Amino acid sequence: MIETRIDRRFAKLKAEGRPALVTFITAGDPDLATSQAILDALPEAGSDVIELGMPFSDPMAEGIPIQLATQRSLAQGHTMDKTLQMVREFRKKDNDTPIVLMGYYNPIYVRGSAAFVKEAREAGVDGLIVVDVPAEADDELCLPAIEGGVNFIRLTTPTTDDKRLPTVLANTSGFVYYVSVTGVTGSAAADTTAVAQAVTRIKSHTELPVAVGFGIKTAEQAEEIGKHADGVVVGSILVEAIRKSLDENGKATNQTQAAVTDLVSSLRVGVEKARK
């Protein structure tokens, strides 16, 4: 597979001796213009890799904050076409920061996997995280993504044992996303000792970077997790910051963008302190 922005970014950060700050927002939340402004501002705020959520009506792996973000986006008429256009607009200003689309298979399936991968790559997408396509169905999307030059990033969890792990990792590329808690996004805080053990175990099976997400909300947590992981993924706390910034009618305010970027900058300080 050809080298992607994800490969280059993790290699650069490894050379610098620090983990990546991976930030998640939902495309179109709370509206297209504000979401675009937030996306465009994330790299300067401190984000190394951006996960852009593809809104879907049944986000089964998400906790309440991301479910609400998805509802806000869909209520504004957001579509997959608009998500891809957001990436195109971002690429007019930033050709280095990796963007990973995260979500569910249905909105991709209806477009056709190969066609979607081609369009996504041309828009400037570097990777996909699609949580409801198992490793046994790699030919559905994973292999077309790899063939199309887009990383396919898989999730591993505390319940992914050593027997299962090689199957999950077989066609994974870019990085491995370790879900540090059982349950949905934003549901609990990660246990640092357990994370360290899990990262070590995963690395015994792969040379890919391992990023850790779910339950990381503060700079202090980012620092502790970052001492062991190659990346720290933060999402629910960012979309919750958006929600709290909205006015009584659920509309963006002049504080919405700063609510996210200030928090990202704070988390970046924590990640910087985790230098190995």
Short mmCIF file of C-alpha atoms in Angstrom, two decimals:
data_model
loop_
_atom_site.label_atom_id
_atom_site.label_comp_id
_atom_site.label_asym_id
_atom_site.label_seq_id
_atom_site.Cartn_x
_atom_site.Cartn_y
_atom_site.Cartn_z
CA MET A 1 0.00 0.00 0.00
CA ILE A 2 1.22 3.52 -0.77
CA GLU A 3 2.33 5.75 2.09
CA THR A 4 -0.45 7.92 3.47
CA ARG A 5 -0.54 11.11 5.51
CA ILE A 6 -1.31 8.90 8.52
CA ASP A 7 1.90 6.91 8.00
CA ARG A 8 3.93 10.09 7.63
CA ARG A 9 2.39 11.78 10.67
CA PHE A 10 2.96 8.86 13.04
CA ALA A 11 6.52 8.40 11.75
CA LYS A 12 7.21 12.10 12.36
CA LEU A 13 5.82 11.97 15.89
CA LYS A 14 7.73 8.79 16.69
CA ALA A 15 10.91 10.60 15.70
CA GLU A 16 9.89 13.47 17.99
CA GLY A 17 9.20 11.05 20.84
CA ARG A 18 5.62 12.00 21.55
CA PRO A 19 2.18 10.52 20.95
CA ALA A 20 -0.36 11.92 18.51
CA LEU A 21 -3.39 13.87 19.65
CA VAL A 22 -6.29 12.45 17.65
CA THR A 23 -9.45 14.53 17.82
CA PHE A 24 -13.00 13.62 16.83
CA ILE A 25 -15.86 15.86 15.77
CA THR A 26 -19.10 15.00 14.00
CA ALA A 27 -19.38 16.45 10.50
CA GLY A 28 -22.11 19.07 10.30
CA ASP A 29 -22.44 19.60 14.06
CA PRO A 30 -24.03 21.94 15.01
CA ASP A 31 -24.33 23.26 11.44
CA LEU A 32 -22.23 22.99 8.30
CA ALA A 33 -20.51 26.39 8.48
CA THR A 34 -19.56 26.08 12.16
CA SER A 35 -18.43 22.49 11.73
CA GLN A 36 -16.21 23.51 8.81
CA ALA A 37 -14.71 26.33 10.85
CA ILE A 38 -13.95 23.95 13.73
CA LEU A 39 -12.45 21.37 11.38
CA ASP A 40 -10.23 23.97 9.74
CA ALA A 41 -9.04 25.25 13.14
CA LEU A 42 -8.16 21.88 14.71
CA PRO A 43 -4.56 21.57 13.44
CA GLU A 44 -3.51 24.98 14.74
CA ALA A 45 -5.21 24.18 18.05
CA GLY A 46 -3.01 21.10 18.40
CA SER A 47 -4.65 18.19 16.64
CA ASP A 48 -2.26 15.78 14.88
CA VAL A 49 -4.89 13.51 13.31
CA ILE A 50 -8.57 14.33 12.80
CA GLU A 51 -11.42 11.85 12.97
CA LEU A 52 -14.49 13.21 11.22
CA GLY A 53 -17.69 11.43 12.15
CA MET A 54 -20.03 10.48 9.30
CA PRO A 55 -23.54 11.16 10.68
CA PHE A 56 -25.78 8.09 10.69
CA SER A 57 -29.24 7.61 12.17
CA ASP A 58 -28.29 4.58 14.27
CA PRO A 59 -24.83 5.16 15.83
CA MET A 60 -24.93 2.05 18.00
CA ALA A 61 -21.41 2.30 19.45
CA GLU A 62 -21.78 5.91 20.58
CA GLY A 63 -22.68 7.33 23.93
CA ILE A 64 -25.14 10.17 24.47
CA PRO A 65 -22.81 13.08 23.52
CA ILE A 66 -22.00 11.74 20.05
CA GLN A 67 -25.57 10.51 19.52
CA LEU A 68 -26.78 14.06 20.19
CA ALA A 69 -24.11 15.50 17.88
CA THR A 70 -25.31 13.16 15.15
CA GLN A 71 -28.90 14.22 15.71
CA ARG A 72 -27.95 17.90 15.53
CA SER A 73 -26.11 17.31 12.27
CA LEU A 74 -28.86 15.29 10.62
CA ALA A 75 -31.47 17.81 11.76
CA GLN A 76 -29.56 20.42 9.72
CA GLY A 77 -29.81 18.22 6.63
CA HIS A 78 -26.24 16.96 6.66
CA THR A 79 -25.32 14.29 4.10
CA MET A 80 -22.34 12.22 3.03
CA ASP A 81 -21.82 14.57 0.09
CA LYS A 82 -21.47 17.44 2.54
CA THR A 83 -19.03 15.47 4.68
CA LEU A 84 -16.78 14.85 1.68
CA GLN A 85 -17.08 18.49 0.65
CA MET A 86 -15.91 19.50 4.13
CA VAL A 87 -12.75 17.47 3.54
CA ARG A 88 -12.23 19.10 0.14
CA GLU A 89 -12.53 22.55 1.71
CA PHE A 90 -10.10 21.57 4.48
CA ARG A 91 -7.55 20.37 1.93
CA LYS A 92 -7.51 23.80 0.27
CA LYS A 93 -5.69 25.05 3.39
CA ASP A 94 -4.04 21.95 4.86
CA ASN A 95 -2.46 19.16 2.83
CA ASP A 96 -0.59 17.52 5.71
CA THR A 97 -2.97 16.75 8.59
CA PRO A 98 -4.50 13.27 8.22
CA ILE A 99 -8.28 12.95 8.14
CA VAL A 100 -10.02 9.71 9.07
CA LEU A 101 -13.72 9.25 8.40
CA MET A 102 -15.38 7.34 11.24
CA GLY A 103 -18.81 5.81 11.32
CA TYR A 104 -20.99 3.00 10.04
CA TYR A 105 -21.23 0.97 6.86
CA ASN A 106 -24.76 1.71 5.69
CA PRO A 107 -24.08 5.19 4.23
CA ILE A 108 -21.05 3.74 2.42
CA TYR A 109 -22.82 0.59 1.22
CA VAL A 110 -25.54 2.54 -0.54
CA ARG A 111 -22.89 4.37 -2.60
CA GLY A 112 -20.85 1.25 -3.33
CA SER A 113 -17.60 0.56 -1.50
CA ALA A 114 -15.20 1.03 -4.41
CA ALA A 115 -16.94 4.19 -5.59
CA PHE A 116 -16.97 5.62 -2.08
CA VAL A 117 -13.29 4.88 -1.49
CA LYS A 118 -12.36 6.55 -4.78
CA GLU A 119 -14.41 9.65 -3.99
CA ALA A 120 -13.11 9.82 -0.43
CA ARG A 121 -9.48 9.56 -1.50
CA GLU A 122 -9.94 12.21 -4.17
CA ALA A 123 -11.52 14.48 -1.54
CA GLY A 124 -8.44 14.08 0.67
CA VAL A 125 -9.47 11.34 3.10
CA ASP A 126 -6.62 9.21 4.44
CA GLY A 127 -8.34 6.53 6.49
CA LEU A 128 -11.60 4.86 7.46
CA ILE A 129 -12.88 3.55 10.77
CA VAL A 130 -16.12 1.66 10.15
CA VAL A 131 -17.16 -0.01 13.37
CA ASP A 132 -19.78 -2.45 12.10
CA VAL A 133 -17.76 -4.26 9.40
CA PRO A 134 -16.04 -7.26 11.04
CA ALA A 135 -12.71 -8.69 9.94
CA GLU A 136 -14.52 -11.67 8.42
CA ALA A 137 -16.02 -9.27 5.89
CA ASP A 138 -12.78 -7.59 4.78
CA ASP A 139 -13.76 -7.95 1.14
CA GLU A 140 -16.76 -5.66 1.74
CA LEU A 141 -14.80 -2.49 2.47
CA CYS A 142 -11.39 -3.09 4.03
CA LEU A 143 -9.74 -4.58 0.94
CA PRO A 144 -11.32 -2.06 -1.47
CA ALA A 145 -10.03 0.71 0.82
CA ILE A 146 -6.49 -0.69 0.81
CA GLU A 147 -6.59 -1.11 -2.96
CA GLY A 148 -7.77 2.48 -3.26
CA GLY A 149 -4.95 3.90 -1.15
CA VAL A 150 -7.01 4.56 1.99
CA ASN A 151 -5.98 3.15 5.37
CA PHE A 152 -8.50 0.87 7.04
CA ILE A 153 -8.19 1.23 10.81
CA ARG A 154 -9.67 -1.42 13.06
CA LEU A 155 -10.79 -1.30 16.66
CA THR A 156 -9.51 -3.68 19.31
CA THR A 157 -11.04 -3.88 22.76
CA PRO A 158 -10.31 -5.31 26.22
CA THR A 159 -12.20 -8.43 25.10
CA THR A 160 -10.08 -8.98 21.94
CA ASP A 161 -7.94 -11.91 23.09
CA ASP A 162 -4.69 -13.20 21.59
CA LYS A 163 -6.56 -15.77 19.53
CA ARG A 164 -8.78 -13.12 17.94
CA LEU A 165 -6.20 -10.34 17.61
CA PRO A 166 -4.33 -11.64 14.52
CA THR A 167 -7.62 -11.84 12.60
CA VAL A 168 -8.49 -8.26 13.53
CA LEU A 169 -5.02 -6.99 12.62
CA ALA A 170 -4.58 -8.96 9.39
CA ASN A 171 -5.53 -6.13 7.00
CA THR A 172 -5.40 -3.18 9.40
CA SER A 173 -3.30 -0.24 8.25
CA GLY A 174 -2.48 3.29 9.41
CA PHE A 175 -2.84 2.61 13.12
CA VAL A 176 -4.69 0.35 15.53
CA TYR A 177 -7.43 1.97 17.61
CA TYR A 178 -7.59 0.43 21.08
CA VAL A 179 -10.93 0.99 22.81
CA SER A 180 -9.80 1.31 26.41
CA VAL A 181 -13.14 0.55 28.07
CA THR A 182 -16.00 -1.80 27.40
CA GLY A 183 -19.20 0.02 26.48
CA VAL A 184 -20.04 3.04 24.37
CA THR A 185 -18.04 6.21 23.74
CA GLY A 186 -17.63 8.58 26.65
CA SER A 187 -18.96 6.05 29.15
CA ALA A 188 -16.05 5.65 31.58
CA ALA A 189 -12.48 6.65 32.29
CA ALA A 190 -9.62 4.50 31.04
CA ASP A 191 -7.51 2.49 33.51
CA THR A 192 -3.91 3.51 32.83
CA THR A 193 -2.33 0.27 34.04
CA ALA A 194 -4.71 -1.85 32.00
CA VAL A 195 -4.08 0.35 28.95
CA ALA A 196 -0.31 -0.03 29.27
CA GLN A 197 -0.65 -3.80 29.40
CA ALA A 198 -3.03 -3.86 26.45
CA VAL A 199 -0.81 -1.65 24.28
CA THR A 200 2.18 -3.90 25.01
CA ARG A 201 0.13 -6.97 24.08
CA ILE A 202 -1.13 -5.45 20.82
CA LYS A 203 2.37 -4.33 19.86
CA SER A 204 3.56 -7.92 20.21
CA HIS A 205 1.29 -8.68 17.23
CA THR A 206 1.89 -5.64 15.00
CA GLU A 207 4.35 -2.89 14.14
CA LEU A 208 1.53 -0.39 13.59
CA PRO A 209 1.10 2.55 15.97
CA VAL A 210 -1.51 2.00 18.68
CA ALA A 211 -3.87 4.87 19.52
CA VAL A 212 -6.06 4.69 22.62
CA GLY A 213 -9.53 6.19 22.90
CA PHE A 214 -12.82 6.16 24.85
CA GLY A 215 -13.04 7.87 28.23
CA ILE A 216 -10.19 10.40 27.85
CA LYS A 217 -11.43 13.83 28.88
CA THR A 218 -8.63 15.81 30.52
CA ALA A 219 -5.07 16.87 29.81
CA GLU A 220 -3.94 14.80 32.78
CA GLN A 221 -5.58 11.67 31.38
CA ALA A 222 -4.12 12.40 27.95
CA GLU A 223 -0.66 12.67 29.50
CA GLU A 224 -0.95 9.38 31.38
CA ILE A 225 -2.35 7.43 28.43
CA GLY A 226 0.17 9.07 26.10
CA LYS A 227 3.06 7.66 28.12
CA HIS A 228 2.10 4.22 26.83
CA ALA A 229 0.23 4.78 23.55
CA ASP A 230 1.33 6.15 20.18
CA GLY A 231 -1.85 8.22 20.01
CA VAL A 232 -4.50 9.62 22.34
CA VAL A 233 -8.01 9.82 20.90
CA VAL A 234 -10.47 12.38 22.29
CA GLY A 235 -14.02 12.75 21.05
CA SER A 236 -16.99 12.82 23.41
CA ILE A 237 -15.65 15.71 25.48
CA LEU A 238 -15.22 17.80 22.31
CA VAL A 239 -18.73 17.26 20.99
CA GLU A 240 -20.04 17.89 24.49
CA ALA A 241 -18.17 21.22 24.47
CA ILE A 242 -20.05 22.08 21.28
CA ARG A 243 -23.39 21.24 22.89
CA LYS A 244 -22.68 23.35 25.97
CA SER A 245 -21.75 26.34 23.80
CA LEU A 246 -25.05 26.46 21.92
CA ASP A 247 -27.78 28.99 22.63
CA GLU A 248 -31.23 28.17 23.99
CA ASN A 249 -32.39 27.31 20.47
CA GLY A 250 -29.54 24.90 19.89
CA LYS A 251 -27.72 27.26 17.53
CA ALA A 252 -24.01 28.00 17.42
CA THR A 253 -22.74 31.05 19.29
CA ASN A 254 -19.57 33.09 19.01
CA GLN A 255 -18.15 30.79 21.68
CA THR A 256 -18.71 27.48 19.87
CA GLN A 257 -15.48 27.24 17.90
CA ALA A 258 -13.35 28.40 20.82
CA ALA A 259 -15.04 25.91 23.14
CA VAL A 260 -13.53 23.14 21.03
CA THR A 261 -10.18 24.63 20.07
CA ASP A 262 -9.37 25.80 23.60
CA LEU A 263 -10.02 22.30 24.88
CA VAL A 264 -7.90 20.76 22.12
CA SER A 265 -5.04 23.12 23.02
CA SER A 266 -5.33 22.03 26.66
CA LEU A 267 -5.25 18.35 25.69
CA ARG A 268 -2.24 19.00 23.46
CA VAL A 269 -0.34 20.28 26.50
CA GLY A 270 -1.06 16.97 28.21
CA VAL A 271 0.12 15.01 25.21
CA GLU A 272 3.31 17.08 25.00
CA LYS A 273 4.07 16.20 28.61
CA ALA A 274 3.85 12.51 27.71
CA ARG A 275 7.05 12.69 25.63
CA LYS A 276 8.90 9.44 25.92
#
